[in-house]
Amino acid sequence: IYQSTFGKSDLHGYSTGVSFLADRYNETLLSKTSQFDEMTPGAFFQYTYNLHNHLSILAGVRTDYSTQYGMFVTPRLHVKTNITNWLVARGSIGKGYRTPMPMAENTQFLASSRQVLIDTDLNQEEALNMGANLSAFIPVGPRELMVAVDFYRTSFQNQVVRDVDSNPHAVHFYNLNGESYSNAFQAELNYEPIRGLTVNAAYRVNDVKQTIGGVLREAPLTNRSKGLISLSYVTPLKKWQFDYTSQFNGGGRMAGPHAHNPPWKASAEPFSLVIAPVNKKLKHWSFSVGRENFASITQANPI
């Protein structure tokens, strides 16, 4: 990596460099073996513009050559601006590529009776990512209330589909033929109402759809929403710490069941997990006691 600035000012900077990745993959599932090497040399250039604390822009592009998939170009752009001294806006857009490894990334399906079917001509995954963030730091009493909202979207041009709907007795991995995207909206706040007590709350809504078997539908086994409430109190001398965390998991679509003998419901029910530990700190020791999963939430039929 080489880094420098244009001229003597740090207003305009840049970095450039080269990279080389060498990967060897070897997977065996029953009598099926997949083995290949992938060499990926690449080069990149990145420009930064930094107008003190008011505006920063990062624009970059890299070019790589994969011995498996050929040449691909990855551009990206990040912008950050301080609208006021308490309001900050960020935005980003860029491409993403990855080599799919369906078996290593989906080992949970080995704990089922499904037959594993993997097409031999899987393409490199390719997606366009974009998003925006707005963060506000609002004075409330003697302290600041931090409020942030985010929206991010990933749109796939190529993707390896994990099809558990077409056949209830198999999981089939094949190339995407149609549309696939993920939208995520999140709101978060953080505040310290009294010294030592931190309150954090967040809620996220997911809209994930994928073309499965020629039909655009909600992706299975994906939470439609998630929530978090976390309270943490530390005593003035930091000898004791009390934590309380509640995690909410929204329901989602289950894999398509057998048409005539459905062994599970079409949708998963929402559930929450509560964790509450207490920590005591001594000079050379630290002790913790608490409980996880207060409501004893378990899956009725894990397999």
Short mmCIF file of C-alpha atoms in Angstrom, two decimals:
data_model
loop_
_atom_site.label_atom_id
_atom_site.label_comp_id
_atom_site.label_asym_id
_atom_site.label_seq_id
_atom_site.Cartn_x
_atom_site.Cartn_y
_atom_site.Cartn_z
CA ILE A 1 0.00 0.00 0.00
CA TYR A 2 1.27 3.49 -0.88
CA GLN A 3 -0.38 6.56 0.67
CA SER A 4 0.20 10.24 -0.02
CA THR A 5 -1.55 13.58 -0.60
CA PHE A 6 -1.96 15.78 -3.66
CA GLY A 7 0.27 18.75 -2.86
CA LYS A 8 1.18 19.89 0.65
CA SER A 9 -2.38 20.10 1.93
CA ASP A 10 -4.16 17.14 3.53
CA LEU A 11 -7.40 18.20 1.84
CA HIS A 12 -6.88 15.69 -0.99
CA GLY A 13 -5.31 12.30 -0.29
CA TYR A 14 -4.99 8.98 -2.01
CA SER A 15 -3.81 5.42 -1.48
CA THR A 16 -3.01 2.74 -3.99
CA GLY A 17 -1.62 -0.76 -3.89
CA VAL A 18 -1.73 -4.38 -5.03
CA SER A 19 -2.85 -7.61 -3.41
CA PHE A 20 -2.69 -11.34 -4.06
CA LEU A 21 -4.93 -14.03 -2.59
CA ALA A 22 -4.36 -17.77 -2.97
CA ASP A 23 -7.06 -20.18 -1.78
CA ARG A 24 -7.26 -23.97 -1.91
CA TYR A 25 -10.66 -25.56 -1.31
CA ASN A 26 -11.27 -29.22 -0.60
CA GLU A 27 -14.74 -30.45 0.40
CA THR A 28 -15.99 -34.01 0.68
CA LEU A 29 -19.61 -34.91 1.40
CA LEU A 30 -20.28 -38.64 1.34
CA SER A 31 -18.91 -39.68 -2.08
CA LYS A 32 -18.97 -36.15 -3.56
CA THR A 33 -15.68 -34.25 -3.60
CA SER A 34 -15.11 -30.63 -4.64
CA GLN A 35 -11.51 -29.43 -4.92
CA PHE A 36 -10.10 -26.38 -6.68
CA ASP A 37 -7.52 -23.62 -6.35
CA GLU A 38 -8.30 -19.94 -6.83
CA MET A 39 -5.62 -17.29 -7.39
CA THR A 40 -6.76 -13.65 -7.28
CA PRO A 41 -4.26 -10.86 -7.97
CA GLY A 42 -5.65 -7.32 -7.75
CA ALA A 43 -4.88 -3.61 -7.66
CA PHE A 44 -6.76 -0.66 -6.15
CA PHE A 45 -6.84 3.14 -6.03
CA GLN A 46 -8.65 5.23 -3.43
CA TYR A 47 -9.18 9.00 -3.26
CA THR A 48 -10.18 10.90 -0.11
CA TYR A 49 -11.43 14.46 0.26
CA ASN A 50 -11.57 15.84 3.81
CA LEU A 51 -12.91 19.35 4.37
CA HIS A 52 -12.00 19.60 8.05
CA ASN A 53 -15.02 18.41 10.08
CA HIS A 54 -17.69 19.38 7.54
CA LEU A 55 -17.43 16.97 4.61
CA SER A 56 -15.46 13.82 3.80
CA ILE A 57 -15.64 11.81 0.58
CA LEU A 58 -14.00 8.47 -0.12
CA ALA A 59 -14.09 7.09 -3.67
CA GLY A 60 -12.29 3.92 -4.62
CA VAL A 61 -12.05 1.26 -7.29
CA ARG A 62 -10.25 -2.05 -7.43
CA THR A 63 -9.73 -4.58 -10.21
CA ASP A 64 -9.15 -8.26 -9.53
CA TYR A 65 -8.61 -11.31 -11.68
CA SER A 66 -9.85 -14.68 -10.44
CA THR A 67 -8.58 -17.87 -12.03
CA GLN A 68 -12.09 -19.26 -11.47
CA TYR A 69 -14.26 -16.33 -12.62
CA GLY A 70 -12.05 -13.97 -14.64
CA MET A 71 -11.74 -10.21 -14.18
CA PHE A 72 -14.12 -8.11 -12.08
CA VAL A 73 -14.18 -4.44 -11.04
CA THR A 74 -15.34 -3.25 -7.60
CA PRO A 75 -16.12 0.48 -7.20
CA ARG A 76 -17.29 2.16 -3.99
CA LEU A 77 -18.22 5.62 -2.71
CA HIS A 78 -18.65 6.85 0.87
CA VAL A 79 -19.81 10.35 1.87
CA LYS A 80 -20.07 11.86 5.34
CA THR A 81 -21.26 15.38 6.16
CA ASN A 82 -21.89 17.23 9.41
CA ILE A 83 -25.18 19.02 8.70
CA THR A 84 -25.00 20.78 12.07
CA ASN A 85 -22.84 20.32 15.14
CA TRP A 86 -25.34 17.71 16.36
CA LEU A 87 -26.57 16.06 13.14
CA VAL A 88 -24.39 13.78 10.95
CA ALA A 89 -25.38 12.14 7.65
CA ARG A 90 -23.59 9.27 5.90
CA GLY A 91 -24.18 7.52 2.59
CA SER A 92 -22.49 4.70 0.72
CA ILE A 93 -22.77 2.70 -2.49
CA GLY A 94 -20.58 -0.03 -3.91
CA LYS A 95 -20.33 -3.42 -5.56
CA GLY A 96 -19.48 -6.71 -3.88
CA TYR A 97 -18.24 -10.08 -5.17
CA ARG A 98 -17.60 -13.39 -3.45
CA THR A 99 -16.80 -16.99 -4.24
CA PRO A 100 -19.69 -19.23 -3.07
CA MET A 101 -18.98 -22.27 -0.90
CA PRO A 102 -22.49 -23.69 -0.41
CA MET A 103 -21.62 -26.71 1.73
CA ALA A 104 -19.22 -24.97 4.13
CA GLU A 105 -21.70 -22.09 4.55
CA ASN A 106 -24.76 -24.29 5.16
CA THR A 107 -23.60 -27.10 7.41
CA GLN A 108 -26.83 -26.84 9.44
CA PHE A 109 -28.59 -28.83 6.71
CA LEU A 110 -26.41 -31.85 7.51
CA ALA A 111 -28.46 -32.17 10.73
CA SER A 112 -31.55 -33.10 8.73
CA SER A 113 -32.74 -35.85 6.42
CA ARG A 114 -32.59 -33.58 3.35
CA GLN A 115 -30.61 -34.69 0.34
CA VAL A 116 -27.97 -32.11 -0.63
CA LEU A 117 -28.02 -31.16 -4.33
CA ILE A 118 -25.36 -28.74 -5.63
CA ASP A 119 -25.20 -27.63 -9.27
CA THR A 120 -21.74 -27.84 -10.82
CA ASP A 121 -21.84 -24.48 -12.68
CA LEU A 122 -22.28 -22.04 -9.76
CA ASN A 123 -21.39 -18.45 -10.68
CA GLN A 124 -19.52 -15.88 -8.61
CA GLU A 125 -21.95 -13.95 -6.43
CA GLU A 126 -22.36 -10.27 -7.34
CA ALA A 127 -24.35 -7.57 -5.52
CA LEU A 128 -24.88 -3.82 -5.42
CA ASN A 129 -24.93 -2.39 -1.88
CA MET A 130 -26.23 1.05 -0.94
CA GLY A 131 -27.32 2.73 2.24
CA ALA A 132 -27.69 5.87 4.32
CA ASN A 133 -27.40 6.77 7.99
CA LEU A 134 -28.59 9.79 9.96
CA SER A 135 -27.22 10.27 13.49
CA ALA A 136 -28.34 12.95 15.92
CA PHE A 137 -26.68 13.87 19.22
CA ILE A 138 -29.35 15.81 21.14
CA PRO A 139 -28.67 17.47 24.50
CA VAL A 140 -31.16 16.14 27.05
CA GLY A 141 -30.43 17.45 30.50
CA PRO A 142 -26.74 17.20 31.36
CA ARG A 143 -26.06 14.47 28.76
CA GLU A 144 -26.52 13.59 25.08
CA LEU A 145 -29.23 11.41 23.58
CA MET A 146 -27.92 9.60 20.52
CA VAL A 147 -30.56 8.70 17.92
CA ALA A 148 -29.65 6.96 14.66
CA VAL A 149 -31.67 5.67 11.72
CA ASP A 150 -30.25 3.45 8.96
CA PHE A 151 -31.48 2.09 5.68
CA TYR A 152 -29.45 -0.37 3.62
CA ARG A 153 -30.28 -2.30 0.47
CA THR A 154 -28.46 -5.17 -1.21
CA SER A 155 -29.53 -6.07 -4.73
CA PHE A 156 -28.10 -9.27 -6.20
CA GLN A 157 -27.16 -9.66 -9.85
CA ASN A 158 -25.79 -13.16 -9.26
CA GLN A 159 -26.49 -15.30 -6.21
CA VAL A 160 -26.45 -18.95 -5.18
CA VAL A 161 -30.02 -19.80 -4.18
CA ARG A 162 -30.58 -22.13 -1.22
CA ASP A 163 -33.84 -23.80 -2.25
CA VAL A 164 -35.60 -25.67 0.57
CA ASP A 165 -39.09 -25.08 -0.88
CA SER A 166 -39.24 -27.04 -4.13
CA ASN A 167 -38.64 -30.40 -2.43
CA PRO A 168 -39.28 -30.98 1.32
CA HIS A 169 -36.75 -33.84 1.24
CA ALA A 170 -33.85 -31.92 -0.35
CA VAL A 171 -31.91 -28.66 -0.30
CA HIS A 172 -30.88 -27.53 -3.78
CA PHE A 173 -28.15 -24.95 -4.51
CA TYR A 174 -28.32 -23.29 -7.94
CA ASN A 175 -27.74 -19.95 -9.68
CA LEU A 176 -30.27 -17.16 -9.25
CA ASN A 177 -32.62 -16.76 -12.21
CA GLY A 178 -34.59 -13.60 -11.44
CA GLU A 179 -34.64 -10.96 -8.70
CA SER A 180 -33.16 -11.09 -5.21
CA TYR A 181 -32.78 -8.27 -2.71
CA SER A 182 -32.59 -7.36 0.97
CA ASN A 183 -33.87 -4.13 2.54
CA ALA A 184 -33.04 -3.35 6.17
CA PHE A 185 -34.32 -0.38 8.20
CA GLN A 186 -33.04 0.20 11.73
CA ALA A 187 -33.63 2.78 14.44
CA GLU A 188 -31.44 3.02 17.53
CA LEU A 189 -31.10 5.23 20.59
CA ASN A 190 -28.53 5.41 23.36
CA TYR A 191 -28.75 7.50 26.54
CA GLU A 192 -27.29 7.75 30.03
CA PRO A 193 -30.17 9.06 32.21
CA ILE A 194 -28.03 9.01 35.36
CA ARG A 195 -24.31 8.56 35.83
CA GLY A 196 -23.38 4.90 35.39
CA LEU A 197 -26.69 3.78 33.82
CA THR A 198 -26.65 3.27 30.04
CA VAL A 199 -29.82 2.55 28.09
CA ASN A 200 -29.65 1.20 24.55
CA ALA A 201 -32.64 0.30 22.37
CA ALA A 202 -32.76 -0.74 18.72
CA TYR A 203 -35.31 -2.16 16.29
CA ARG A 204 -34.72 -3.48 12.77
CA VAL A 205 -37.17 -4.46 10.03
CA ASN A 206 -35.99 -6.84 7.29
CA ASP A 207 -37.52 -7.23 3.85
CA VAL A 208 -35.69 -10.11 2.16
CA LYS A 209 -37.04 -11.58 -1.07
CA GLN A 210 -35.57 -14.07 -3.52
CA THR A 211 -36.63 -15.81 -6.71
CA ILE A 212 -37.08 -19.46 -5.72
CA GLY A 213 -38.34 -21.96 -8.24
CA GLY A 214 -39.17 -19.13 -10.64
CA VAL A 215 -41.27 -17.18 -8.09
CA LEU A 216 -40.20 -14.04 -6.17
CA ARG A 217 -41.07 -14.72 -2.53
CA GLU A 218 -39.96 -14.05 1.03
CA ALA A 219 -36.68 -15.78 1.83
CA PRO A 220 -37.21 -18.64 4.32
CA LEU A 221 -35.60 -18.90 7.76
CA THR A 222 -35.04 -15.12 7.99
CA ASN A 223 -36.33 -12.88 10.80
CA ARG A 224 -38.78 -10.24 9.59
CA SER A 225 -37.72 -8.02 12.48
CA LYS A 226 -35.37 -7.86 15.45
CA GLY A 227 -35.35 -5.75 18.60
CA LEU A 228 -33.02 -5.07 21.49
CA ILE A 229 -33.34 -3.35 24.87
CA SER A 230 -30.22 -3.23 26.99
CA LEU A 231 -29.72 -1.67 30.45
CA SER A 232 -26.32 -1.54 32.11
CA TYR A 233 -25.48 0.03 35.48
CA VAL A 234 -21.97 0.38 36.93
CA THR A 235 -21.50 1.58 40.50
CA PRO A 236 -19.35 4.72 41.03
CA LEU A 237 -16.26 2.74 42.07
CA LYS A 238 -16.89 0.16 39.29
CA LYS A 239 -17.02 -2.68 41.80
CA TRP A 240 -20.45 -3.89 40.68
CA GLN A 241 -22.08 -4.08 37.24
CA PHE A 242 -25.71 -5.02 36.61
CA ASP A 243 -26.89 -5.85 33.07
CA TYR A 244 -30.27 -6.62 31.57
CA THR A 245 -30.72 -7.50 27.90
CA SER A 246 -33.92 -8.44 26.10
CA GLN A 247 -33.63 -9.65 22.50
CA PHE A 248 -36.76 -9.83 20.35
CA ASN A 249 -36.77 -12.08 17.28
CA GLY A 250 -39.65 -11.53 14.88
CA GLY A 251 -41.19 -14.47 13.09
CA GLY A 252 -40.45 -15.45 9.52
CA ARG A 253 -41.42 -17.81 6.74
CA MET A 254 -40.53 -21.44 7.20
CA ALA A 255 -39.39 -23.68 4.38
CA GLY A 256 -42.22 -25.08 2.31
CA PRO A 257 -43.64 -28.15 4.11
CA HIS A 258 -44.93 -31.32 2.50
CA ALA A 259 -48.20 -30.53 0.70
CA HIS A 260 -50.21 -33.50 2.06
CA ASN A 261 -48.53 -34.10 5.43
CA PRO A 262 -47.10 -30.80 6.74
CA PRO A 263 -44.81 -31.49 9.74
CA TRP A 264 -44.44 -27.79 10.63
CA LYS A 265 -46.26 -24.47 10.33
CA ALA A 266 -45.80 -22.14 7.39
CA SER A 267 -44.44 -19.35 9.65
CA ALA A 268 -42.22 -19.24 12.72
CA GLU A 269 -43.60 -17.56 15.83
CA PRO A 270 -41.85 -14.48 17.33
CA PHE A 271 -39.93 -15.01 20.57
CA SER A 272 -37.79 -13.08 23.05
CA LEU A 273 -34.67 -13.97 25.03
CA VAL A 274 -33.80 -12.26 28.33
CA ILE A 275 -30.29 -12.26 29.80
CA ALA A 276 -29.42 -10.70 33.19
CA PRO A 277 -25.92 -11.13 34.69
CA VAL A 278 -24.40 -9.44 37.76
CA ASN A 279 -20.62 -8.88 37.91
CA LYS A 280 -18.47 -8.24 40.98
CA LYS A 281 -14.92 -6.98 40.45
CA LEU A 282 -12.13 -7.42 42.97
CA LYS A 283 -8.49 -6.43 42.70
CA HIS A 284 -7.34 -9.64 40.99
CA TRP A 285 -10.64 -11.48 40.48
CA SER A 286 -13.97 -11.03 38.78
CA PHE A 287 -17.13 -12.99 39.60
CA SER A 288 -20.32 -13.24 37.56
CA VAL A 289 -23.71 -14.76 38.31
CA GLY A 290 -26.93 -14.53 36.33
CA ARG A 291 -29.39 -16.27 34.15
CA GLU A 292 -29.84 -16.65 30.41
CA ASN A 293 -33.14 -17.30 28.66
CA PHE A 294 -35.44 -16.39 31.58
CA ALA A 295 -38.55 -17.68 29.81
CA SER A 296 -36.86 -20.98 28.89
CA ILE A 297 -37.54 -20.55 25.17
CA THR A 298 -36.54 -23.67 23.24
CA GLN A 299 -37.33 -25.08 19.80
CA ALA A 300 -39.99 -27.79 20.06
CA ASN A 301 -38.49 -29.95 17.30
CA PRO A 302 -34.83 -29.00 16.77
CA ILE A 303 -34.36 -31.54 13.97
#
